[in-house]
C-alpha positions as semicolon CSV with decimal commas, in nm:
position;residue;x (nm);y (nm);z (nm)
1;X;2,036;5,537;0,759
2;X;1,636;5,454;0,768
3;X;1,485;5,726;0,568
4;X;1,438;5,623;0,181
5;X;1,616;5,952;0,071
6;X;1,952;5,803;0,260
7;X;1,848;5,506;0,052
8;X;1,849;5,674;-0,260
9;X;2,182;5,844;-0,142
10;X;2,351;5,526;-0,117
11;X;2,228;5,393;-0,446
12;X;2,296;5,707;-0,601
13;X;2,606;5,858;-0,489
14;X;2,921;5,712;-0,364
15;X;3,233;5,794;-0,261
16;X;3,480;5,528;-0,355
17;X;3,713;5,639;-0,064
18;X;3,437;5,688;0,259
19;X;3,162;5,461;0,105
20;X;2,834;5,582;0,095
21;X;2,689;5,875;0,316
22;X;2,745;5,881;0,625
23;X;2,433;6,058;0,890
24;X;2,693;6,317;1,043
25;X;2,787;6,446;0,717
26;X;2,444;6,515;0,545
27;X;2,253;6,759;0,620
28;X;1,875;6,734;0,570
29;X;1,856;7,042;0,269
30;X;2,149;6,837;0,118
31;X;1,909;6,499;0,152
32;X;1,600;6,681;-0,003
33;X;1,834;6,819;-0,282
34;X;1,998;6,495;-0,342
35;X;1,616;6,329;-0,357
36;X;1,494;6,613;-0,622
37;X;1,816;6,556;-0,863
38;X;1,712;6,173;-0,912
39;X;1,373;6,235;-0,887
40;X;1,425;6,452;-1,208
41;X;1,666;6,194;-1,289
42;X;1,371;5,957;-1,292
43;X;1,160;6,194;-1,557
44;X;1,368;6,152;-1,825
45;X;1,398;5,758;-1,756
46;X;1,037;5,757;-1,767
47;X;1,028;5,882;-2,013
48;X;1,279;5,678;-2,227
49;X;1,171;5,359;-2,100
50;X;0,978;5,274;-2,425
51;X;1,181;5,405;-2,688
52;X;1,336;5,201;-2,936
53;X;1,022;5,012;-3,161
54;X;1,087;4,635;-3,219
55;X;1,066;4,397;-3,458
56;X;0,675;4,332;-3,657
57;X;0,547;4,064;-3,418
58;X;0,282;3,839;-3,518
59;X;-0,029;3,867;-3,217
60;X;-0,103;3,517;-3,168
61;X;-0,441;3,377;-2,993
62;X;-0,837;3,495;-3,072
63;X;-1,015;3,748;-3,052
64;X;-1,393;3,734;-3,097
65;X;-1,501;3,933;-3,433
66;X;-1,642;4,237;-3,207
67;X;-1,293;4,296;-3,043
68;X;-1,103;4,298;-3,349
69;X;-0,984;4,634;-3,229
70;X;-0,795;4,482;-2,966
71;X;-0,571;4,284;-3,169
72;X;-0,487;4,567;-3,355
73;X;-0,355;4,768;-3,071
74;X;-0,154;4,482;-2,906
75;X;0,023;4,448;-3,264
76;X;0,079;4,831;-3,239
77;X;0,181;4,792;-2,893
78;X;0,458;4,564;-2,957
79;X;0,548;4,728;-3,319
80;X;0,620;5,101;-3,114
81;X;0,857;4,886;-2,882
82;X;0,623;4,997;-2,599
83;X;0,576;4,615;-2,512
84;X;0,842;4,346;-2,517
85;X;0,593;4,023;-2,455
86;X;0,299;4,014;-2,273
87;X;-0,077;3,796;-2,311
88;X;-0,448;3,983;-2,243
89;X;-0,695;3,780;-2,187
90;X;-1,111;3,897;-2,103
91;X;-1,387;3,661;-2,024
92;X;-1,702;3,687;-2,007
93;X;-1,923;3,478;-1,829
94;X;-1,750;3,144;-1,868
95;X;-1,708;3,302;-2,249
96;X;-1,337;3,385;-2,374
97;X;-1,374;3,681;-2,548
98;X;-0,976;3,779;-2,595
99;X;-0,703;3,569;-2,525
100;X;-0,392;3,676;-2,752
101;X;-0,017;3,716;-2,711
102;X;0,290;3,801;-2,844
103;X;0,628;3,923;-2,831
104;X;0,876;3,816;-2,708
105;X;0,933;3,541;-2,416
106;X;1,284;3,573;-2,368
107;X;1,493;3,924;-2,449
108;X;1,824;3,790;-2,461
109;X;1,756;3,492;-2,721
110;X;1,430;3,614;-2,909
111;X;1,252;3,325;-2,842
112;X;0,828;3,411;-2,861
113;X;0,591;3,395;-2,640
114;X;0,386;3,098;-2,639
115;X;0,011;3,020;-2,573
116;X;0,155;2,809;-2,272
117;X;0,396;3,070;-2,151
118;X;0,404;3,143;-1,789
119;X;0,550;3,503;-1,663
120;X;0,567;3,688;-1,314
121;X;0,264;3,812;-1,246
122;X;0,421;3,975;-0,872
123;X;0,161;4,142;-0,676
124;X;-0,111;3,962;-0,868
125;X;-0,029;3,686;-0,670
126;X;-0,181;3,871;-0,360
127;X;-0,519;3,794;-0,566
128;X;-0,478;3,426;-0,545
129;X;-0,411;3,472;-0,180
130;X;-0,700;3,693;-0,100
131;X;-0,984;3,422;-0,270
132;X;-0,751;3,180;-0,059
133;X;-0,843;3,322;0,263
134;X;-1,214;3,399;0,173
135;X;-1,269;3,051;0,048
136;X;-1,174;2,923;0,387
137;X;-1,402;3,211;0,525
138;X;-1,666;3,042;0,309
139;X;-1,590;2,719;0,463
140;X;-1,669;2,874;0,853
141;X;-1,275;2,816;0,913
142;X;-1,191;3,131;0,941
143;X;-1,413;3,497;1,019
144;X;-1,290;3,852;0,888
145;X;-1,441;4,021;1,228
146;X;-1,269;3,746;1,476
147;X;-0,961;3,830;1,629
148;X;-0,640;3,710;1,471
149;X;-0,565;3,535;1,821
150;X;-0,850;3,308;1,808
151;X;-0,634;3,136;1,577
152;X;-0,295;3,217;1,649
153;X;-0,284;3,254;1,984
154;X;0,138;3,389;1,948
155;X;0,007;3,689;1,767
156;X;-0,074;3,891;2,071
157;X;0,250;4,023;2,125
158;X;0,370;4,396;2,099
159;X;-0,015;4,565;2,109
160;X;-0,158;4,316;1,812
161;X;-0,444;4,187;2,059
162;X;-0,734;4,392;1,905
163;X;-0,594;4,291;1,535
164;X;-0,893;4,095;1,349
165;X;-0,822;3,900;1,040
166;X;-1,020;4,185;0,851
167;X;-0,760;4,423;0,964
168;X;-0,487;4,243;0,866
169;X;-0,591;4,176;0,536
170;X;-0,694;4,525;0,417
171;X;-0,320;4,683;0,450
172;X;-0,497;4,827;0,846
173;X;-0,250;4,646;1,081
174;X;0,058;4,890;1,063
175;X;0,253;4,541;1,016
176;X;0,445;4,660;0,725
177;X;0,832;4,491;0,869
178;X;0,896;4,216;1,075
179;X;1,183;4,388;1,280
180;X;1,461;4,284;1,010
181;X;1,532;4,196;0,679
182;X;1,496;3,821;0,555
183;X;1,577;3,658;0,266
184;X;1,370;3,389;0,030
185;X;1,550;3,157;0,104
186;X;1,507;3,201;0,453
187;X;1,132;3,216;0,429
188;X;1,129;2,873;0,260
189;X;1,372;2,693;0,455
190;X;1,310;2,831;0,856
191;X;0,935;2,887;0,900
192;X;0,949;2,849;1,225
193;X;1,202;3,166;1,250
194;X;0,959;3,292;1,006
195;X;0,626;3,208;1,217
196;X;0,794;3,390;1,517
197;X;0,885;3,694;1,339
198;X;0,521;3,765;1,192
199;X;0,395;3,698;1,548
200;X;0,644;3,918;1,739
201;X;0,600;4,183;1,450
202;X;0,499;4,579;1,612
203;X;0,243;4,759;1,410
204;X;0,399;5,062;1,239
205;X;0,062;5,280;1,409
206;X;-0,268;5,217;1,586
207;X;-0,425;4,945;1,401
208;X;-0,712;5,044;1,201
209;X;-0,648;5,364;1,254
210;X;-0,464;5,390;0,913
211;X;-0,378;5,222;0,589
212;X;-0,102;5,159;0,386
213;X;0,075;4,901;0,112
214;X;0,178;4,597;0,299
215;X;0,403;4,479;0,007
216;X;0,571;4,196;0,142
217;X;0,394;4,109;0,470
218;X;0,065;4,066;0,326
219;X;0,151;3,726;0,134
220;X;0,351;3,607;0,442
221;X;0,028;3,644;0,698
222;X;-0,186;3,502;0,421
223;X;0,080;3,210;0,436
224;X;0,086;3,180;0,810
225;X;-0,334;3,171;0,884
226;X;-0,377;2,910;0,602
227;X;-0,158;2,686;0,816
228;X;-0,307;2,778;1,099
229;X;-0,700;2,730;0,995
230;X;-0,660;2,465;0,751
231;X;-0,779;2,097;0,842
232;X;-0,442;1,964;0,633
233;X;-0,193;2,264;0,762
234;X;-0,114;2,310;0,369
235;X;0,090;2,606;0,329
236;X;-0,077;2,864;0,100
237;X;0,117;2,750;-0,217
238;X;-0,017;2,376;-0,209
239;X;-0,403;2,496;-0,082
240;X;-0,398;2,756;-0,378
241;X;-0,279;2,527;-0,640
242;X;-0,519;2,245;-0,503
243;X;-0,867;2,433;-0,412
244;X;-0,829;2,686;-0,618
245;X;-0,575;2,671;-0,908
246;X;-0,661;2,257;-1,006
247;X;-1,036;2,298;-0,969
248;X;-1,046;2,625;-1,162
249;X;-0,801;2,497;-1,466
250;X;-0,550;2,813;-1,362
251;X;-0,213;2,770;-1,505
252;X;-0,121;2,967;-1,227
253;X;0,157;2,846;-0,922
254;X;0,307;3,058;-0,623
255;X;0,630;2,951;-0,607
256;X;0,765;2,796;-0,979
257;X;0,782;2,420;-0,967
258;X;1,137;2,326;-1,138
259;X;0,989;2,125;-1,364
260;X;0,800;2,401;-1,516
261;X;1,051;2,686;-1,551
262;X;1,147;2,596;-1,916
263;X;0,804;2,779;-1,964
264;X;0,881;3,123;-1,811
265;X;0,992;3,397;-1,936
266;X;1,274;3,594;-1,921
267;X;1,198;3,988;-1,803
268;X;1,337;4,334;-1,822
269;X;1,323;4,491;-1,504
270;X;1,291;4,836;-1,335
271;X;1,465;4,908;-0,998
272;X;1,212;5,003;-0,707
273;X;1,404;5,354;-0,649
274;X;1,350;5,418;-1,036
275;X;0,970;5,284;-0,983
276;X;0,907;5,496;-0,685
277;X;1,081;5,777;-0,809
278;X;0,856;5,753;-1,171
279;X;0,579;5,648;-0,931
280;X;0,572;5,989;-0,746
281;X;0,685;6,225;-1,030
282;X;0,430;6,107;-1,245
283;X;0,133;6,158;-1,018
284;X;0,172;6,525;-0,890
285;X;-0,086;6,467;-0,644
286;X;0,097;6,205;-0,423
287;X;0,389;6,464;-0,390
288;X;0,172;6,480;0,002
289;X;0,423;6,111;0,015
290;X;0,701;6,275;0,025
291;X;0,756;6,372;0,378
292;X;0,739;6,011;0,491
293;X;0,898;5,882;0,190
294;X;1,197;6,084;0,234
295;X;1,214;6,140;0,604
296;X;1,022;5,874;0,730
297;X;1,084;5,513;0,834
298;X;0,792;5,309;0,680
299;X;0,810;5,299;0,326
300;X;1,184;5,181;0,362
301;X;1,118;4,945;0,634
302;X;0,790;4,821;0,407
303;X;0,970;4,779;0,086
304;X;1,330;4,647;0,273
305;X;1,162;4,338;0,410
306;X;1,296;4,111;0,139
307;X;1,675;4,125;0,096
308;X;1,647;4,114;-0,304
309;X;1,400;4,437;-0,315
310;X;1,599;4,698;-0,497
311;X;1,742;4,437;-0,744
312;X;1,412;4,255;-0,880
313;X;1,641;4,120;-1,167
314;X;1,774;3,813;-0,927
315;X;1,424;3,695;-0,968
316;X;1,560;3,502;-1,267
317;X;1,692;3,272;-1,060
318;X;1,472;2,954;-1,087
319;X;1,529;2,850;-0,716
320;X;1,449;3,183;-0,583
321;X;1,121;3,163;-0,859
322;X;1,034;2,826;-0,682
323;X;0,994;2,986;-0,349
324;X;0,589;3,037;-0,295
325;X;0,544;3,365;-0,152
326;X;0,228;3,460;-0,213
327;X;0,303;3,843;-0,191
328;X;0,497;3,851;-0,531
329;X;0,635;3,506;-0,622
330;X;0,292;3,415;-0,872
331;X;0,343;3,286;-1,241
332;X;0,054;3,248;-1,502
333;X;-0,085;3,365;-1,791
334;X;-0,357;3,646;-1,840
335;X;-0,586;3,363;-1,934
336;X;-0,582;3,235;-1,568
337;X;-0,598;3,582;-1,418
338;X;-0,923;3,656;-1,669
339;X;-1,113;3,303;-1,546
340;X;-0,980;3,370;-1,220
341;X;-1,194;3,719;-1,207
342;X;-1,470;3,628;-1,435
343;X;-1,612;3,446;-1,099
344;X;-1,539;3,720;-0,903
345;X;-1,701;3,964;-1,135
346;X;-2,010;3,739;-1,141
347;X;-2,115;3,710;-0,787
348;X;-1,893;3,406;-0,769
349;X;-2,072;3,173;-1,014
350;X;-1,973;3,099;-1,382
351;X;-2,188;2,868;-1,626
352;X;-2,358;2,708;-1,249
353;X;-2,022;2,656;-1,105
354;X;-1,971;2,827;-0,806
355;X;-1,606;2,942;-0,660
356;X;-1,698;3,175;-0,393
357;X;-2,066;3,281;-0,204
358;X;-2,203;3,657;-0,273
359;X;-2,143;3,766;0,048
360;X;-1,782;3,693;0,012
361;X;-1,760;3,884;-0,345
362;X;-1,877;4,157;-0,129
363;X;-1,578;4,158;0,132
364;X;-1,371;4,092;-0,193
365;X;-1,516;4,407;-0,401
366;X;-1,624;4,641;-0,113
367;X;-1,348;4,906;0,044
368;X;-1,259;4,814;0,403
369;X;-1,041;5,115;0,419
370;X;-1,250;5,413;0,370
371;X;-1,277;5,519;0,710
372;X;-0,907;5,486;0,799
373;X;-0,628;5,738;0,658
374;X;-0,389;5,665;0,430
375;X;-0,031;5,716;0,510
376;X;0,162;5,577;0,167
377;X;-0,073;5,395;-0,068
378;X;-0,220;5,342;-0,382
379;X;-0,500;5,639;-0,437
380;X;-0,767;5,317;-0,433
381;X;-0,927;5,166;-0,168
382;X;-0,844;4,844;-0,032
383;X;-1,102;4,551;0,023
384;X;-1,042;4,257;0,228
385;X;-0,730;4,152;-0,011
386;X;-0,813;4,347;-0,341
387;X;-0,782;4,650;-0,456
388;X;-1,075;4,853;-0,544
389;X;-1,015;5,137;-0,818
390;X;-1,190;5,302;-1,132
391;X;-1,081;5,215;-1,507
392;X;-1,201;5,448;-1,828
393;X;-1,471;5,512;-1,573
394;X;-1,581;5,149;-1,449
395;X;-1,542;4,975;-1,123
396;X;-1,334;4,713;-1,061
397;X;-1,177;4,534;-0,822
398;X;-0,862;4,323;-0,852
399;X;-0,452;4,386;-0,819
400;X;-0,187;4,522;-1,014
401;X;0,192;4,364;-1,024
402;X;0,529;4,502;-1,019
403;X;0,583;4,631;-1,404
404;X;0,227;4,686;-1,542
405;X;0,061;4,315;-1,416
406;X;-0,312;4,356;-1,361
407;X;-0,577;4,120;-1,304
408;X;-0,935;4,226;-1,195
409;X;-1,289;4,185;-1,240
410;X;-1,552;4,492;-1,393
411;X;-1,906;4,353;-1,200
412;X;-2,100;4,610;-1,411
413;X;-1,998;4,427;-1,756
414;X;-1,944;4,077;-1,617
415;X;-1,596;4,002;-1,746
416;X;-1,263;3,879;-1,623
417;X;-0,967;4,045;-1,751
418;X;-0,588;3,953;-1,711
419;X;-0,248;4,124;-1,843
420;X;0,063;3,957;-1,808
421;X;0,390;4,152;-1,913
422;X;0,791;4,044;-1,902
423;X;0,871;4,386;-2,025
424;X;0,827;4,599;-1,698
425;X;0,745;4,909;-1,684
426;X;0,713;5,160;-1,418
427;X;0,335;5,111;-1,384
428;X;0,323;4,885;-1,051
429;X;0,064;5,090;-0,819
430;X;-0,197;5,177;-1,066
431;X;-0,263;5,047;-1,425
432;X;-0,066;5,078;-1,698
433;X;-0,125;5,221;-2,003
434;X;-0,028;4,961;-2,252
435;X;-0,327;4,731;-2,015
436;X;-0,578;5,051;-2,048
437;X;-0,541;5,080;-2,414
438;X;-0,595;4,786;-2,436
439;X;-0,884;4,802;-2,215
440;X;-1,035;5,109;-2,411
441;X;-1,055;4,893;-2,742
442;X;-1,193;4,622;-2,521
443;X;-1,430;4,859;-2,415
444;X;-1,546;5,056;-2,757
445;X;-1,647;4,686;-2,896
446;X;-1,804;4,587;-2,576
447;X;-2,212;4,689;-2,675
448;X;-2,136;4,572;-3,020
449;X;-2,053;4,253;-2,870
450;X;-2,424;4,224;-2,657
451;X;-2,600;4,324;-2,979
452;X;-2,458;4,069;-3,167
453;X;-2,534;3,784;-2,847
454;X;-2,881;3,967;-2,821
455;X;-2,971;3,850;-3,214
């Protein structure tokens, strides 16, 4: 069964004496009626998913006297129940302008969230990758218009010849599977199996020709041209943490060191059927995804690449947390993701320190993808790693997590911003609303703010 409604069937509906489904049996009205039960199935979970208010938590952290607003609505935030424990963080310039948290860092014993907590940031973790790649571009080791082959020579196979490295890194390349389904520990222990797949991998369509979410593989080919192109052959973990994450002051690590999972958090998870489902129902105009997403083979085979994708919960696992793939396996704290984007939101320069050059905030914050059709994606653009999108009617340019995650840069005002959640919602693909609330308050205190630096 390869369509995602024969997914949802399984999931969904079985038949303790035959198992799930079986193809013969189902007809394709029967799929599409199956799909639209749990699909309004999925409205009323959406709906219920922040229900029950919790206890008064205190909002820990500062807030400078202009965003005072801000605290207030994280406290309201986590009084309504519609956050569990999370940290926001803006900067501004090399300036912290918000960096509070609250809540609570573990569900199951109570215990709070901490000023040194660390949480899955997922997808943000494709960030850290992406300034990864274009640092090395700064460094002439690596060129967005070269061909991947120039540097992996094994990546020719199955039609990939004409791939360049700016292809493959705006979601272009139609390498959305690697022909079957792996597990972490696989990816951590054989990367040489690894290696091969990723180079044997067949594009999904003409490369270039389209776009669409490569959830998994991205991290995996950021992983495999690090090695390829850096002097030391560091795997993108250990170059992240040292040229980017040490140099920086990030509290940020792909892949969990052991020693430092006593400071993670616990989280509360949503299945990927339930987030699709939410994901499509919500947003009336991406019902268009539905012909691939229920008949098609891409969105499974994208989504399916990891063994552990439609049970995010085994993510608790500290071994599996350890694992640095750079697609989803990221934990930190808003207040990295904030100074993280604060250079990118500055041309690449804070207080005359200088992460990245301008022309490489350009490949970050420019689309790559608007002249190429989308199949399944995000309504954004994509850049050469990012994701570039509008908030409360700014520009930015950054990437969103599994469960509400969001770090990203607004050029226009010259801030970082970061928002790190354990209570996961079904806001993965675009921003969530707990982030753009607080956001709005960010934003209504944002000229009072330069008035009072003006004076």
């Amino acid at each position: 069964m390869n369509s995602f409604v024969n997914r949802i069937s399984a999931r969904f509906f079985k038949d303790k004496a035959v198992g799930v489904f079986q193809e013969p049996h189902v007809s394709q009205p029967w799929r599409v009626a199956v799909a639209l039960c749990v699909v309004a199935a999925a409205w009323n979970w959406s709906h219920s998913w922040f229900a029950a208010p919790r206890k008064d938590y205190q909002v820990e952290g500062y807030v400078h006297p202009a965003f005072e607003e801000v605290r207030d609505v994280f406290k309201e935030s986590l009084a309504s129940g519609a956050e569990g424990g999370a940290s926001f963080s803006v900067h501004h310039q090399g300036q912290v302008l918000v960096d509070i948290w609250g809540g609570r860092a573990d569900p199951t014993t109570g215990a709070l969230w901490q000023r040194d907590t660390l949480s899955q940031a997922w997808s943000c973790t494709k960030g850290l990758a992406a300034v990864s790649l274009a640092m090395l571009v700064d460094r002439g080791l690596l060129d967005y218009e070269e061909l991947v082959t120039k540097y992996w020579p094994e990546f020719h196979q199955n039609g990939k010849d004409n791939i360049t490295v700016g292809t493959l890194f705006s979601h272009r390349a139609g390498l959305i599977s690697l022909g079957r389904q792996i597990s972490l520990q696989e990816y951590r222990d054989n990367w040489p199996e690894i290696e091969r797949l990723l180079a044997a991998a067949k594009p999904a369509w003409n490369p270039g020709s389209h776009y669409m979410y490569h959830a998994f593989t991205f991290g995996m080919y950021a992983d495999a041209v690090v090695r390829k192109v850096d002097p030391k052959h560091r795997n993108i973990s250990q170059f992240a943490r040292e040229e980017l994450a040490e140099p920086l002051g990030l509290d940020y690590y792909i892949g969990l060191p052991f020693d430092q999972h006593y400071r993670a958090t616990k989280a509360e998870y949503v299945s990927m059927i339930r987030l699709f489902l939410s994901t499509v129902l919500l947003r009336p105009e991406r019902w268009h995804w539905l012909p691939e997403a229920l008949f098609g083979n891409r969105l499974q085979d994208s989504v399916s690449v990891l063994d552990i994708y439609d049970d995010m919960s085994l993510m608790e696992d500290p071994e599996l947390r350890s694992i640095g793939l750079a697609s989803m396996v990221g934990f930190g704290n808003a207040r990295s993701l904030a100074r993280l984007y604060d250079f990118i939101g500055n041309n690449g320069s804070v207080q005359g320190k200088r992460l990245l050059s301008e022309e490489q905030i350009k490949y970050l914050t420019m689309p790559a993808t608007v002249n190429a059709s989308v199949i399944v994606a995000p309504d954004e653009d994509f850049t050469m790693g990012l994701i570039d999108a509008k908030i409360h009617g700014r520009r930015i340019a950054g990437h969103n997590g599994y469960g509400g995650q969001s770090g990203f840069a607004d050029a226009e005002a010259g801030i970082g911003v970061g928002y790190v959640t354990n209570f996961n919602s079904v806001y993965a693909d675009r921003f969530d609303p707990r982030m753009l609330n607080l956001m709005q308050a960010f934003y209504n205190g944002f000229s009072k703010y330069r008035a009072l630096k003006s004076n």
